Amino acid sequence: MPLSSSQLHCGRSESMPNSRRAIVVAAQRPEMRFVQPKSEDQQACAVLFRARERLLHQRTELVNALRSVLYEYGHVVPKGIAHVKRIESILEEPNSTVICPRWFARNAEI
């Protein structure tokens, strides 16, 4: 592997030539193992896994935000995703003090 092909893609620093030399030396050693690139199926599974993790974090964030707003209005909801129905029932009460009546009337027409 020529030294020029091991250039890093980040900004220049004092240790870049040393880093490139270290990469070349490591690649020339017989015990150096190369990793096979991931297949399309493996990459697709990884994308789905990361997307699912992101959705779970966003769902937790949303439920916690709703719990904190409801707490400010005097409604105590236990932790956990199992209590989402309870949050929904509080928000859908006809005389709920949580939702602004003007906002509710405007969006009920849609």
mmCIF file of N, CA, C and O in Angstrom:
data_model
loop_
_atom_site.group_PDB
_atom_site.id
_atom_site.type_symbol
_atom_site.label_atom_id
_atom_site.label_comp_id
_atom_site.label_asym_id
_atom_site.label_seq_id
_atom_site.Cartn_x
_atom_site.Cartn_y
_atom_site.Cartn_z
ATOM 1 N N MET A 1 0.849 -1.162 0.000
ATOM 2 C CA MET A 1 0.000 0.000 0.000
ATOM 3 C C MET A 1 0.902 1.236 0.000
ATOM 4 O O MET A 1 1.678 1.442 0.915
ATOM 5 N N PRO A 2 0.797 2.068 -1.019
ATOM 6 C CA PRO A 2 1.648 3.248 -1.056
ATOM 7 C C PRO A 2 1.206 4.268 -0.008
ATOM 8 O O PRO A 2 0.051 4.322 0.399
ATOM 9 N N LEU A 3 2.170 5.051 0.431
ATOM 10 C CA LEU A 3 1.931 6.038 1.478
ATOM 11 C C LEU A 3 0.869 7.046 1.067
ATOM 12 O O LEU A 3 0.056 7.476 1.874
ATOM 13 N N SER A 4 0.813 7.406 -0.194
ATOM 14 C CA SER A 4 -0.142 8.420 -0.645
ATOM 15 C C SER A 4 -1.585 7.936 -0.578
ATOM 16 O O SER A 4 -2.501 8.732 -0.445
ATOM 17 N N SER A 5 -1.812 6.627 -0.651
ATOM 18 C CA SER A 5 -3.183 6.127 -0.636
ATOM 19 C C SER A 5 -3.747 6.024 0.773
ATOM 20 O O SER A 5 -4.908 5.713 0.949
ATOM 21 N N SER A 6 -2.953 6.276 1.776
ATOM 22 C CA SER A 6 -3.428 6.166 3.148
ATOM 23 C C SER A 6 -3.664 7.526 3.784
ATOM 24 O O SER A 6 -3.634 7.647 4.990
ATOM 25 N N GLN A 7 -3.897 8.546 2.979
ATOM 26 C CA GLN A 7 -4.124 9.873 3.533
ATOM 27 C C GLN A 7 -5.477 9.929 4.230
ATOM 28 O O GLN A 7 -6.448 9.362 3.768
ATOM 29 N N LEU A 8 -5.490 10.618 5.344
ATOM 30 C CA LEU A 8 -6.723 10.779 6.091
ATOM 31 C C LEU A 8 -7.534 11.914 5.501
ATOM 32 O O LEU A 8 -7.005 12.803 4.840
ATOM 33 N N HIS A 9 -8.827 11.913 5.758
ATOM 34 C CA HIS A 9 -9.718 12.907 5.176
ATOM 35 C C HIS A 9 -10.023 14.057 6.117
ATOM 36 O O HIS A 9 -10.977 14.770 5.928
ATOM 37 N N CYS A 10 -9.248 14.217 7.172
ATOM 38 C CA CYS A 10 -9.490 15.321 8.090
ATOM 39 C C CYS A 10 -8.415 16.395 7.899
ATOM 40 O O CYS A 10 -7.546 16.269 7.057
ATOM 41 N N GLY A 11 -8.478 17.429 8.677
ATOM 42 C CA GLY A 11 -7.549 18.541 8.534
ATOM 43 C C GLY A 11 -6.111 18.142 8.831
ATOM 44 O O GLY A 11 -5.827 17.108 9.433
ATOM 45 N N ARG A 12 -5.184 18.960 8.401
ATOM 46 C CA ARG A 12 -3.767 18.667 8.598
ATOM 47 C C ARG A 12 -3.372 18.906 10.049
ATOM 48 O O ARG A 12 -3.846 19.826 10.685
ATOM 49 N N SER A 13 -2.481 18.081 10.549
ATOM 50 C CA SER A 13 -1.920 18.274 11.882
ATOM 51 C C SER A 13 -0.497 17.745 11.879
ATOM 52 O O SER A 13 -0.034 17.168 10.898
ATOM 53 N N GLU A 14 0.193 17.938 12.987
ATOM 54 C CA GLU A 14 1.597 17.516 13.072
ATOM 55 C C GLU A 14 1.750 16.011 12.946
ATOM 56 O O GLU A 14 2.736 15.525 12.412
ATOM 57 N N SER A 15 0.792 15.267 13.449
ATOM 58 C CA SER A 15 0.947 13.818 13.494
ATOM 59 C C SER A 15 0.394 13.094 12.267
ATOM 60 O O SER A 15 0.421 11.874 12.214
ATOM 61 N N MET A 16 -0.098 13.825 11.278
ATOM 62 C CA MET A 16 -0.666 13.153 10.096
ATOM 63 C C MET A 16 0.366 12.318 9.336
ATOM 64 O O MET A 16 0.067 11.181 8.980
ATOM 65 N N PRO A 17 1.559 12.824 9.073
ATOM 66 C CA PRO A 17 2.528 11.945 8.392
ATOM 67 C C PRO A 17 2.839 10.695 9.212
ATOM 68 O O PRO A 17 2.964 9.608 8.656
ATOM 69 N N ASN A 18 2.936 10.843 10.518
ATOM 70 C CA ASN A 18 3.187 9.681 11.368
ATOM 71 C C ASN A 18 1.997 8.711 11.322
ATOM 72 O O ASN A 18 2.198 7.493 11.310
ATOM 73 N N SER A 19 0.809 9.245 11.287
ATOM 74 C CA SER A 19 -0.377 8.383 11.219
ATOM 75 C C SER A 19 -0.395 7.606 9.911
ATOM 76 O O SER A 19 -0.690 6.412 9.891
ATOM 77 N N ARG A 20 -0.077 8.281 8.818
ATOM 78 C CA ARG A 20 -0.055 7.587 7.523
ATOM 79 C C ARG A 20 1.005 6.499 7.512
ATOM 80 O O ARG A 20 0.770 5.403 7.017
ATOM 81 N N ARG A 21 2.172 6.777 8.073
ATOM 82 C CA ARG A 21 3.226 5.760 8.147
ATOM 83 C C ARG A 21 2.757 4.559 8.972
ATOM 84 O O ARG A 21 3.005 3.410 8.623
ATOM 85 N N ALA A 22 2.089 4.821 10.075
ATOM 86 C CA ALA A 22 1.607 3.739 10.936
ATOM 87 C C ALA A 22 0.582 2.879 10.196
ATOM 88 O O ALA A 22 0.593 1.647 10.330
ATOM 89 N N ILE A 23 -0.275 3.485 9.406
ATOM 90 C CA ILE A 23 -1.259 2.725 8.633
ATOM 91 C C ILE A 23 -0.566 1.843 7.614
ATOM 92 O O ILE A 23 -0.905 0.665 7.435
ATOM 93 N N VAL A 24 0.437 2.372 6.937
ATOM 94 C CA VAL A 24 1.170 1.593 5.930
ATOM 95 C C VAL A 24 1.899 0.430 6.578
ATOM 96 O O VAL A 24 1.846 -0.709 6.097
ATOM 97 N N VAL A 25 2.546 0.685 7.711
ATOM 98 C CA VAL A 25 3.290 -0.382 8.398
ATOM 99 C C VAL A 25 2.317 -1.466 8.868
ATOM 100 O O VAL A 25 2.580 -2.664 8.717
ATOM 101 N N ALA A 26 1.175 -1.057 9.411
ATOM 102 C CA ALA A 26 0.202 -2.035 9.896
ATOM 103 C C ALA A 26 -0.351 -2.872 8.748
ATOM 104 O O ALA A 26 -0.574 -4.075 8.899
ATOM 105 N N ALA A 27 -0.585 -2.264 7.594
ATOM 106 C CA ALA A 27 -1.137 -2.992 6.448
ATOM 107 C C ALA A 27 -0.139 -3.988 5.872
ATOM 108 O O ALA A 27 -0.529 -4.974 5.249
ATOM 109 N N GLN A 28 1.156 -3.762 6.063
ATOM 110 C CA GLN A 28 2.175 -4.653 5.506
ATOM 111 C C GLN A 28 2.465 -5.850 6.409
ATOM 112 O O GLN A 28 3.139 -6.780 5.990
ATOM 113 N N ARG A 29 1.977 -5.846 7.618
ATOM 114 C CA ARG A 29 2.246 -6.959 8.529
ATOM 115 C C ARG A 29 1.416 -8.172 8.123
ATOM 116 O O ARG A 29 0.247 -8.038 7.738
ATOM 117 N N PRO A 30 1.984 -9.369 8.215
ATOM 118 C CA PRO A 30 1.249 -10.562 7.783
ATOM 119 C C PRO A 30 0.052 -10.898 8.666
ATOM 120 O O PRO A 30 -0.912 -11.501 8.203
ATOM 121 N N GLU A 31 0.098 -10.540 9.929
ATOM 122 C CA GLU A 31 -1.018 -10.869 10.816
ATOM 123 C C GLU A 31 -2.164 -9.859 10.715
ATOM 124 O O GLU A 31 -3.166 -9.981 11.397
ATOM 125 N N MET A 32 -2.025 -8.886 9.849
ATOM 126 C CA MET A 32 -3.066 -7.875 9.663
ATOM 127 C C MET A 32 -4.270 -8.516 8.991
ATOM 128 O O MET A 32 -4.143 -9.167 7.959
ATOM 129 N N ARG A 33 -5.436 -8.367 9.584
ATOM 130 C CA ARG A 33 -6.653 -8.929 9.017
ATOM 131 C C ARG A 33 -7.513 -7.794 8.478
ATOM 132 O O ARG A 33 -7.612 -6.738 9.089
ATOM 133 N N PHE A 34 -8.134 -8.037 7.372
ATOM 134 C CA PHE A 34 -9.004 -7.045 6.757
ATOM 135 C C PHE A 34 -10.457 -7.467 6.978
ATOM 136 O O PHE A 34 -10.787 -8.648 6.925
ATOM 137 N N VAL A 35 -11.296 -6.522 7.194
ATOM 138 C CA VAL A 35 -12.713 -6.783 7.468
ATOM 139 C C VAL A 35 -13.479 -6.739 6.152
ATOM 140 O O VAL A 35 -13.288 -5.844 5.337
ATOM 141 N N GLN A 36 -14.366 -7.721 5.990
ATOM 142 C CA GLN A 36 -15.196 -7.749 4.794
ATOM 143 C C GLN A 36 -16.264 -6.652 4.898
ATOM 144 O O GLN A 36 -16.789 -6.411 5.978
ATOM 145 N N PRO A 37 -16.576 -5.998 3.802
ATOM 146 C CA PRO A 37 -17.657 -5.001 3.855
ATOM 147 C C PRO A 37 -18.991 -5.684 4.157
ATOM 148 O O PRO A 37 -19.197 -6.849 3.825
ATOM 149 N N LYS A 38 -19.893 -4.946 4.772
ATOM 150 C CA LYS A 38 -21.188 -5.515 5.130
ATOM 151 C C LYS A 38 -22.054 -5.672 3.880
ATOM 152 O O LYS A 38 -21.981 -4.869 2.954
ATOM 153 N N SER A 39 -22.880 -6.702 3.906
ATOM 154 C CA SER A 39 -23.788 -6.932 2.781
ATOM 155 C C SER A 39 -24.926 -5.916 2.829
ATOM 156 O O SER A 39 -25.120 -5.215 3.823
ATOM 157 N N GLU A 40 -25.686 -5.857 1.739
ATOM 158 C CA GLU A 40 -26.823 -4.934 1.700
ATOM 159 C C GLU A 40 -27.852 -5.282 2.767
ATOM 160 O O GLU A 40 -28.462 -4.393 3.362
ATOM 161 N N ASP A 41 -28.068 -6.588 3.002
ATOM 162 C CA ASP A 41 -29.021 -7.012 4.034
ATOM 163 C C ASP A 41 -28.571 -6.570 5.421
ATOM 164 O O ASP A 41 -29.375 -6.109 6.226
ATOM 165 N N GLN A 42 -27.280 -6.704 5.710
ATOM 166 C CA GLN A 42 -26.756 -6.271 7.002
ATOM 167 C C GLN A 42 -26.893 -4.761 7.175
ATOM 168 O O GLN A 42 -27.254 -4.283 8.252
ATOM 169 N N GLN A 43 -26.619 -4.019 6.117
ATOM 170 C CA GLN A 43 -26.750 -2.565 6.192
ATOM 171 C C GLN A 43 -28.212 -2.160 6.375
ATOM 172 O O GLN A 43 -28.519 -1.253 7.146
ATOM 173 N N ALA A 44 -29.120 -2.851 5.678
ATOM 174 C CA ALA A 44 -30.544 -2.547 5.808
ATOM 175 C C ALA A 44 -31.028 -2.838 7.220
ATOM 176 O O ALA A 44 -31.794 -2.054 7.798
ATOM 177 N N CYS A 45 -30.581 -3.947 7.795
ATOM 178 C CA CYS A 45 -30.961 -4.277 9.176
ATOM 179 C C CYS A 45 -30.425 -3.230 10.150
ATOM 180 O O CYS A 45 -31.119 -2.844 11.099
ATOM 181 N N ALA A 46 -29.218 -2.759 9.915
ATOM 182 C CA ALA A 46 -28.631 -1.742 10.786
ATOM 183 C C ALA A 46 -29.413 -0.432 10.696
ATOM 184 O O ALA A 46 -29.642 0.239 11.706
ATOM 185 N N VAL A 47 -29.836 -0.073 9.486
ATOM 186 C CA VAL A 47 -30.628 1.152 9.307
ATOM 187 C C VAL A 47 -31.958 1.023 10.045
ATOM 188 O O VAL A 47 -32.394 1.951 10.741
ATOM 189 N N LEU A 48 -32.624 -0.122 9.891
ATOM 190 C CA LEU A 48 -33.898 -0.337 10.586
ATOM 191 C C LEU A 48 -33.730 -0.305 12.098
ATOM 192 O O LEU A 48 -34.553 0.262 12.818
ATOM 193 N N PHE A 49 -32.653 -0.894 12.576
ATOM 194 C CA PHE A 49 -32.390 -0.898 14.023
ATOM 195 C C PHE A 49 -32.196 0.523 14.540
ATOM 196 O O PHE A 49 -32.782 0.909 15.559
ATOM 197 N N ARG A 50 -31.391 1.322 13.825
ATOM 198 C CA ARG A 50 -31.156 2.708 14.270
ATOM 199 C C ARG A 50 -32.428 3.535 14.191
ATOM 200 O O ARG A 50 -32.701 4.361 15.067
ATOM 201 N N ALA A 51 -33.246 3.324 13.157
ATOM 202 C CA ALA A 51 -34.499 4.061 13.025
ATOM 203 C C ALA A 51 -35.456 3.693 14.160
ATOM 204 O O ALA A 51 -36.110 4.569 14.738
ATOM 205 N N ARG A 52 -35.529 2.424 14.489
ATOM 206 C CA ARG A 52 -36.394 1.987 15.588
ATOM 207 C C ARG A 52 -35.929 2.581 16.905
ATOM 208 O O ARG A 52 -36.736 3.057 17.706
ATOM 209 N N GLU A 53 -34.623 2.570 17.151
ATOM 210 C CA GLU A 53 -34.087 3.161 18.375
ATOM 211 C C GLU A 53 -34.432 4.642 18.458
ATOM 212 O O GLU A 53 -34.814 5.148 19.513
ATOM 213 N N ARG A 54 -34.304 5.345 17.336
ATOM 214 C CA ARG A 54 -34.616 6.775 17.309
ATOM 215 C C ARG A 54 -36.090 7.010 17.627
ATOM 216 O O ARG A 54 -36.446 7.910 18.388
ATOM 217 N N LEU A 55 -36.983 6.192 17.032
ATOM 218 C CA LEU A 55 -38.414 6.327 17.299
ATOM 219 C C LEU A 55 -38.749 6.053 18.765
ATOM 220 O O LEU A 55 -39.583 6.743 19.358
ATOM 221 N N LEU A 56 -38.099 5.055 19.352
ATOM 222 C CA LEU A 56 -38.348 4.761 20.762
ATOM 223 C C LEU A 56 -37.919 5.926 21.652
ATOM 224 O O LEU A 56 -38.625 6.294 22.598
ATOM 225 N N HIS A 57 -36.771 6.528 21.337
ATOM 226 C CA HIS A 57 -36.313 7.675 22.116
ATOM 227 C C HIS A 57 -37.264 8.856 21.959
ATOM 228 O O HIS A 57 -37.574 9.548 22.941
ATOM 229 N N GLN A 58 -37.730 9.092 20.750
ATOM 230 C CA GLN A 58 -38.652 10.202 20.516
ATOM 231 C C GLN A 58 -39.989 9.959 21.218
ATOM 232 O O GLN A 58 -40.590 10.888 21.768
ATOM 233 N N ARG A 59 -40.464 8.714 21.197
ATOM 234 C CA ARG A 59 -41.718 8.395 21.875
ATOM 235 C C ARG A 59 -41.587 8.628 23.378
ATOM 236 O O ARG A 59 -42.463 9.239 24.007
ATOM 237 N N THR A 60 -40.477 8.177 23.961
ATOM 238 C CA THR A 60 -40.245 8.378 25.384
ATOM 239 C C THR A 60 -40.174 9.858 25.717
ATOM 240 O O THR A 60 -40.745 10.313 26.714
ATOM 241 N N GLU A 61 -39.482 10.619 24.864
ATOM 242 C CA GLU A 61 -39.367 12.057 25.075
ATOM 243 C C GLU A 61 -40.741 12.731 25.041
ATOM 244 O O GLU A 61 -41.055 13.590 25.877
ATOM 245 N N LEU A 62 -41.581 12.333 24.101
ATOM 246 C CA LEU A 62 -42.910 12.919 23.971
ATOM 247 C C LEU A 62 -43.788 12.581 25.175
ATOM 248 O O LEU A 62 -44.465 13.455 25.726
ATOM 249 N N VAL A 63 -43.778 11.324 25.612
ATOM 250 C CA VAL A 63 -44.585 10.922 26.757
ATOM 251 C C VAL A 63 -44.126 11.656 28.017
ATOM 252 O O VAL A 63 -44.952 12.131 28.803
ATOM 253 N N ASN A 64 -42.816 11.798 28.199
ATOM 254 C CA ASN A 64 -42.308 12.524 29.359
ATOM 255 C C ASN A 64 -42.707 13.994 29.316
ATOM 256 O O ASN A 64 -43.038 14.585 30.346
ATOM 257 N N ALA A 65 -42.686 14.595 28.125
ATOM 258 C CA ALA A 65 -43.096 15.996 28.001
ATOM 259 C C ALA A 65 -44.578 16.142 28.333
ATOM 260 O O ALA A 65 -44.979 17.078 29.042
ATOM 261 N N LEU A 66 -45.405 15.225 27.843
ATOM 262 C CA LEU A 66 -46.838 15.271 28.162
ATOM 263 C C LEU A 66 -47.074 15.079 29.654
ATOM 264 O O LEU A 66 -47.911 15.770 30.256
ATOM 265 N N ARG A 67 -46.348 14.156 30.271
ATOM 266 C CA ARG A 67 -46.481 13.940 31.704
ATOM 267 C C ARG A 67 -46.136 15.202 32.488
ATOM 268 O O ARG A 67 -46.830 15.555 33.454
ATOM 269 N N SER A 68 -45.082 15.904 32.074
ATOM 270 C CA SER A 68 -44.681 17.107 32.809
ATOM 271 C C SER A 68 -45.713 18.220 32.658
ATOM 272 O O SER A 68 -46.010 18.932 33.618
ATOM 273 N N VAL A 69 -46.303 18.364 31.466
ATOM 274 C CA VAL A 69 -47.334 19.388 31.273
ATOM 275 C C VAL A 69 -48.570 19.039 32.089
ATOM 276 O O VAL A 69 -49.169 19.903 32.743
ATOM 277 N N LEU A 70 -48.965 17.770 32.071
ATOM 278 C CA LEU A 70 -50.130 17.358 32.843
ATOM 279 C C LEU A 70 -49.888 17.555 34.342
ATOM 280 O O LEU A 70 -50.817 17.905 35.083
ATOM 281 N N TYR A 71 -48.676 17.343 34.781
ATOM 282 C CA TYR A 71 -48.345 17.543 36.199
ATOM 283 C C TYR A 71 -48.520 19.012 36.593
ATOM 284 O O TYR A 71 -48.970 19.319 37.701
ATOM 285 N N GLU A 72 -48.188 19.917 35.684
ATOM 286 C CA GLU A 72 -48.371 21.341 35.960
ATOM 287 C C GLU A 72 -49.849 21.686 36.126
ATOM 288 O O GLU A 72 -50.191 22.653 36.808
ATOM 289 N N TYR A 73 -50.732 20.917 35.498
ATOM 290 C CA TYR A 73 -52.165 21.146 35.605
ATOM 291 C C TYR A 73 -52.804 20.287 36.699
ATOM 292 O O TYR A 73 -54.019 20.208 36.803
ATOM 293 N N GLY A 74 -51.984 19.578 37.460
ATOM 294 C CA GLY A 74 -52.508 18.804 38.586
ATOM 295 C C GLY A 74 -52.819 17.359 38.298
ATOM 296 O O GLY A 74 -53.356 16.662 39.153
ATOM 297 N N HIS A 75 -52.503 16.870 37.124
ATOM 298 C CA HIS A 75 -52.751 15.469 36.777
ATOM 299 C C HIS A 75 -51.441 14.698 36.919
ATOM 300 O O HIS A 75 -50.468 14.980 36.225
ATOM 301 N N VAL A 76 -51.427 13.723 37.814
ATOM 302 C CA VAL A 76 -50.220 12.918 38.028
ATOM 303 C C VAL A 76 -50.389 11.607 37.268
ATOM 304 O O VAL A 76 -51.328 10.851 37.513
ATOM 305 N N VAL A 77 -49.474 11.363 36.341
ATOM 306 C CA VAL A 77 -49.495 10.135 35.534
ATOM 307 C C VAL A 77 -48.211 9.376 35.830
ATOM 308 O O VAL A 77 -47.118 9.949 35.764
ATOM 309 N N PRO A 78 -48.304 8.077 36.176
ATOM 310 C CA PRO A 78 -47.097 7.301 36.458
ATOM 311 C C PRO A 78 -46.186 7.171 35.236
ATOM 312 O O PRO A 78 -46.622 7.334 34.093
ATOM 313 N N LYS A 79 -44.931 6.856 35.510
ATOM 314 C CA LYS A 79 -43.970 6.635 34.429
ATOM 315 C C LYS A 79 -44.347 5.378 33.651
ATOM 316 O O LYS A 79 -44.963 4.466 34.180
ATOM 317 N N GLY A 80 -43.939 5.359 32.398
ATOM 318 C CA GLY A 80 -44.124 4.163 31.593
ATOM 319 C C GLY A 80 -45.042 4.390 30.412
ATOM 320 O O GLY A 80 -45.982 5.181 30.464
ATOM 321 N N ILE A 81 -44.741 3.683 29.345
ATOM 322 C CA ILE A 81 -45.498 3.810 28.108
ATOM 323 C C ILE A 81 -46.879 3.182 28.254
ATOM 324 O O ILE A 81 -47.797 3.485 27.491
ATOM 325 N N ALA A 82 -47.079 2.330 29.252
ATOM 326 C CA ALA A 82 -48.361 1.676 29.464
ATOM 327 C C ALA A 82 -49.447 2.664 29.882
ATOM 328 O O ALA A 82 -50.631 2.352 29.796
ATOM 329 N N HIS A 83 -49.062 3.866 30.302
ATOM 330 C CA HIS A 83 -50.023 4.852 30.786
ATOM 331 C C HIS A 83 -50.392 5.893 29.727
ATOM 332 O O HIS A 83 -50.959 6.929 30.054
ATOM 333 N N VAL A 84 -50.105 5.600 28.466
ATOM 334 C CA VAL A 84 -50.430 6.539 27.391
ATOM 335 C C VAL A 84 -51.945 6.687 27.250
ATOM 336 O O VAL A 84 -52.445 7.784 27.006
ATOM 337 N N LYS A 85 -52.677 5.607 27.432
ATOM 338 C CA LYS A 85 -54.148 5.678 27.352
ATOM 339 C C LYS A 85 -54.702 6.614 28.425
ATOM 340 O O LYS A 85 -55.667 7.331 28.197
ATOM 341 N N ARG A 86 -54.075 6.599 29.583
ATOM 342 C CA ARG A 86 -54.503 7.500 30.654
ATOM 343 C C ARG A 86 -54.256 8.953 30.263
ATOM 344 O O ARG A 86 -55.108 9.822 30.502
ATOM 345 N N ILE A 87 -53.121 9.232 29.656
ATOM 346 C CA ILE A 87 -52.817 10.589 29.180
ATOM 347 C C ILE A 87 -53.839 10.992 28.125
ATOM 348 O O ILE A 87 -54.362 12.109 28.144
ATOM 349 N N GLU A 88 -54.148 10.076 27.220
ATOM 350 C CA GLU A 88 -55.125 10.355 26.163
ATOM 351 C C GLU A 88 -56.502 10.678 26.744
ATOM 352 O O GLU A 88 -57.168 11.620 26.310
ATOM 353 N N SER A 89 -56.915 9.912 27.746
ATOM 354 C CA SER A 89 -58.229 10.163 28.344
ATOM 355 C C SER A 89 -58.273 11.518 29.053
ATOM 356 O O SER A 89 -59.297 12.208 29.018
ATOM 357 N N ILE A 90 -57.172 11.914 29.673
ATOM 358 C CA ILE A 90 -57.127 13.227 30.327
ATOM 359 C C ILE A 90 -57.233 14.336 29.288
ATOM 360 O O ILE A 90 -57.957 15.322 29.481
ATOM 361 N N LEU A 91 -56.517 14.181 28.172
ATOM 362 C CA LEU A 91 -56.542 15.218 27.140
ATOM 363 C C LEU A 91 -57.877 15.294 26.414
ATOM 364 O O LEU A 91 -58.255 16.349 25.909
ATOM 365 N N GLU A 92 -58.610 14.189 26.341
ATOM 366 C CA GLU A 92 -59.872 14.167 25.602
ATOM 367 C C GLU A 92 -61.095 14.445 26.472
ATOM 368 O O GLU A 92 -62.214 14.392 25.980
ATOM 369 N N GLU A 93 -60.882 14.736 27.761
ATOM 370 C CA GLU A 93 -62.014 15.085 28.618
ATOM 371 C C GLU A 93 -62.702 16.323 28.056
ATOM 372 O O GLU A 93 -62.039 17.257 27.603
ATOM 373 N N PRO A 94 -64.038 16.364 28.094
ATOM 374 C CA PRO A 94 -64.741 17.524 27.513
ATOM 375 C C PRO A 94 -64.430 18.839 28.216
ATOM 376 O O PRO A 94 -64.332 19.879 27.584
ATOM 377 N N ASN A 95 -64.248 18.818 29.522
ATOM 378 C CA ASN A 95 -63.968 20.055 30.272
ATOM 379 C C ASN A 95 -62.516 20.114 30.711
ATOM 380 O O ASN A 95 -62.202 20.596 31.798
ATOM 381 N N SER A 96 -61.612 19.625 29.889
ATOM 382 C CA SER A 96 -60.199 19.587 30.230
ATOM 383 C C SER A 96 -59.627 20.998 30.313
ATOM 384 O O SER A 96 -59.880 21.844 29.460
ATOM 385 N N THR A 97 -58.868 21.244 31.363
ATOM 386 C CA THR A 97 -58.221 22.551 31.526
ATOM 387 C C THR A 97 -56.844 22.584 30.882
ATOM 388 O O THR A 97 -56.206 23.619 30.859
ATOM 389 N N VAL A 98 -56.391 21.446 30.377
ATOM 390 C CA VAL A 98 -55.052 21.370 29.801
ATOM 391 C C VAL A 98 -55.004 22.020 28.433
ATOM 392 O O VAL A 98 -54.074 22.750 28.099
ATOM 393 N N ILE A 99 -56.029 21.774 27.613
ATOM 394 C CA ILE A 99 -56.035 22.281 26.242
ATOM 395 C C ILE A 99 -56.770 23.619 26.219
ATOM 396 O O ILE A 99 -57.837 23.768 26.812
ATOM 397 N N CYS A 100 -56.212 24.548 25.537
ATOM 398 C CA CYS A 100 -56.825 25.866 25.372
ATOM 399 C C CYS A 100 -58.130 25.707 24.589
ATOM 400 O O CYS A 100 -58.127 25.135 23.497
ATOM 401 N N PRO A 101 -59.250 26.199 25.109
ATOM 402 C CA PRO A 101 -60.536 26.009 24.406
ATOM 403 C C PRO A 101 -60.548 26.605 23.004
ATOM 404 O O PRO A 101 -61.138 26.037 22.098
ATOM 405 N N ARG A 102 -59.889 27.749 22.807
ATOM 406 C CA ARG A 102 -59.860 28.352 21.466
ATOM 407 C C ARG A 102 -59.128 27.447 20.485
ATOM 408 O O ARG A 102 -59.545 27.267 19.355
ATOM 409 N N TRP A 103 -57.997 26.865 20.913
ATOM 410 C CA TRP A 103 -57.234 25.974 20.038
ATOM 411 C C TRP A 103 -58.066 24.742 19.710
ATOM 412 O O TRP A 103 -58.125 24.299 18.573
ATOM 413 N N PHE A 104 -58.754 24.211 20.718
ATOM 414 C CA PHE A 104 -59.543 23.005 20.519
ATOM 415 C C PHE A 104 -60.705 23.266 19.559
ATOM 416 O O PHE A 104 -60.976 22.469 18.662
ATOM 417 N N ALA A 105 -61.373 24.399 19.724
ATOM 418 C CA ALA A 105 -62.505 24.736 18.853
ATOM 419 C C ALA A 105 -62.034 24.953 17.412
ATOM 420 O O ALA A 105 -62.682 24.523 16.458
ATOM 421 N N ARG A 106 -60.893 25.584 17.247
ATOM 422 C CA ARG A 106 -60.378 25.866 15.903
ATOM 423 C C ARG A 106 -59.976 24.571 15.204
ATOM 424 O O ARG A 106 -60.236 24.380 14.027
ATOM 425 N N ASN A 107 -59.326 23.643 15.920
ATOM 426 C CA ASN A 107 -58.835 22.417 15.307
ATOM 427 C C ASN A 107 -59.889 21.321 15.244
ATOM 428 O O ASN A 107 -59.697 20.322 14.561
ATOM 429 N N ALA A 108 -60.994 21.462 15.947
ATOM 430 C CA ALA A 108 -62.053 20.464 15.877
ATOM 431 C C ALA A 108 -62.788 20.533 14.538
ATOM 432 O O ALA A 108 -63.371 19.569 14.090
ATOM 433 N N GLU A 109 -62.735 21.695 13.898
ATOM 434 C CA GLU A 109 -63.425 21.875 12.607
ATOM 435 C C GLU A 109 -62.695 21.186 11.469
ATOM 436 O O GLU A 109 -63.276 20.878 10.456
ATOM 437 N N ILE A 110 -61.442 20.923 11.641
ATOM 438 C CA ILE A 110 -60.611 20.356 10.561
ATOM 439 C C ILE A 110 -60.898 18.905 10.338
ATOM 440 O O ILE A 110 -61.294 18.121 11.021
#
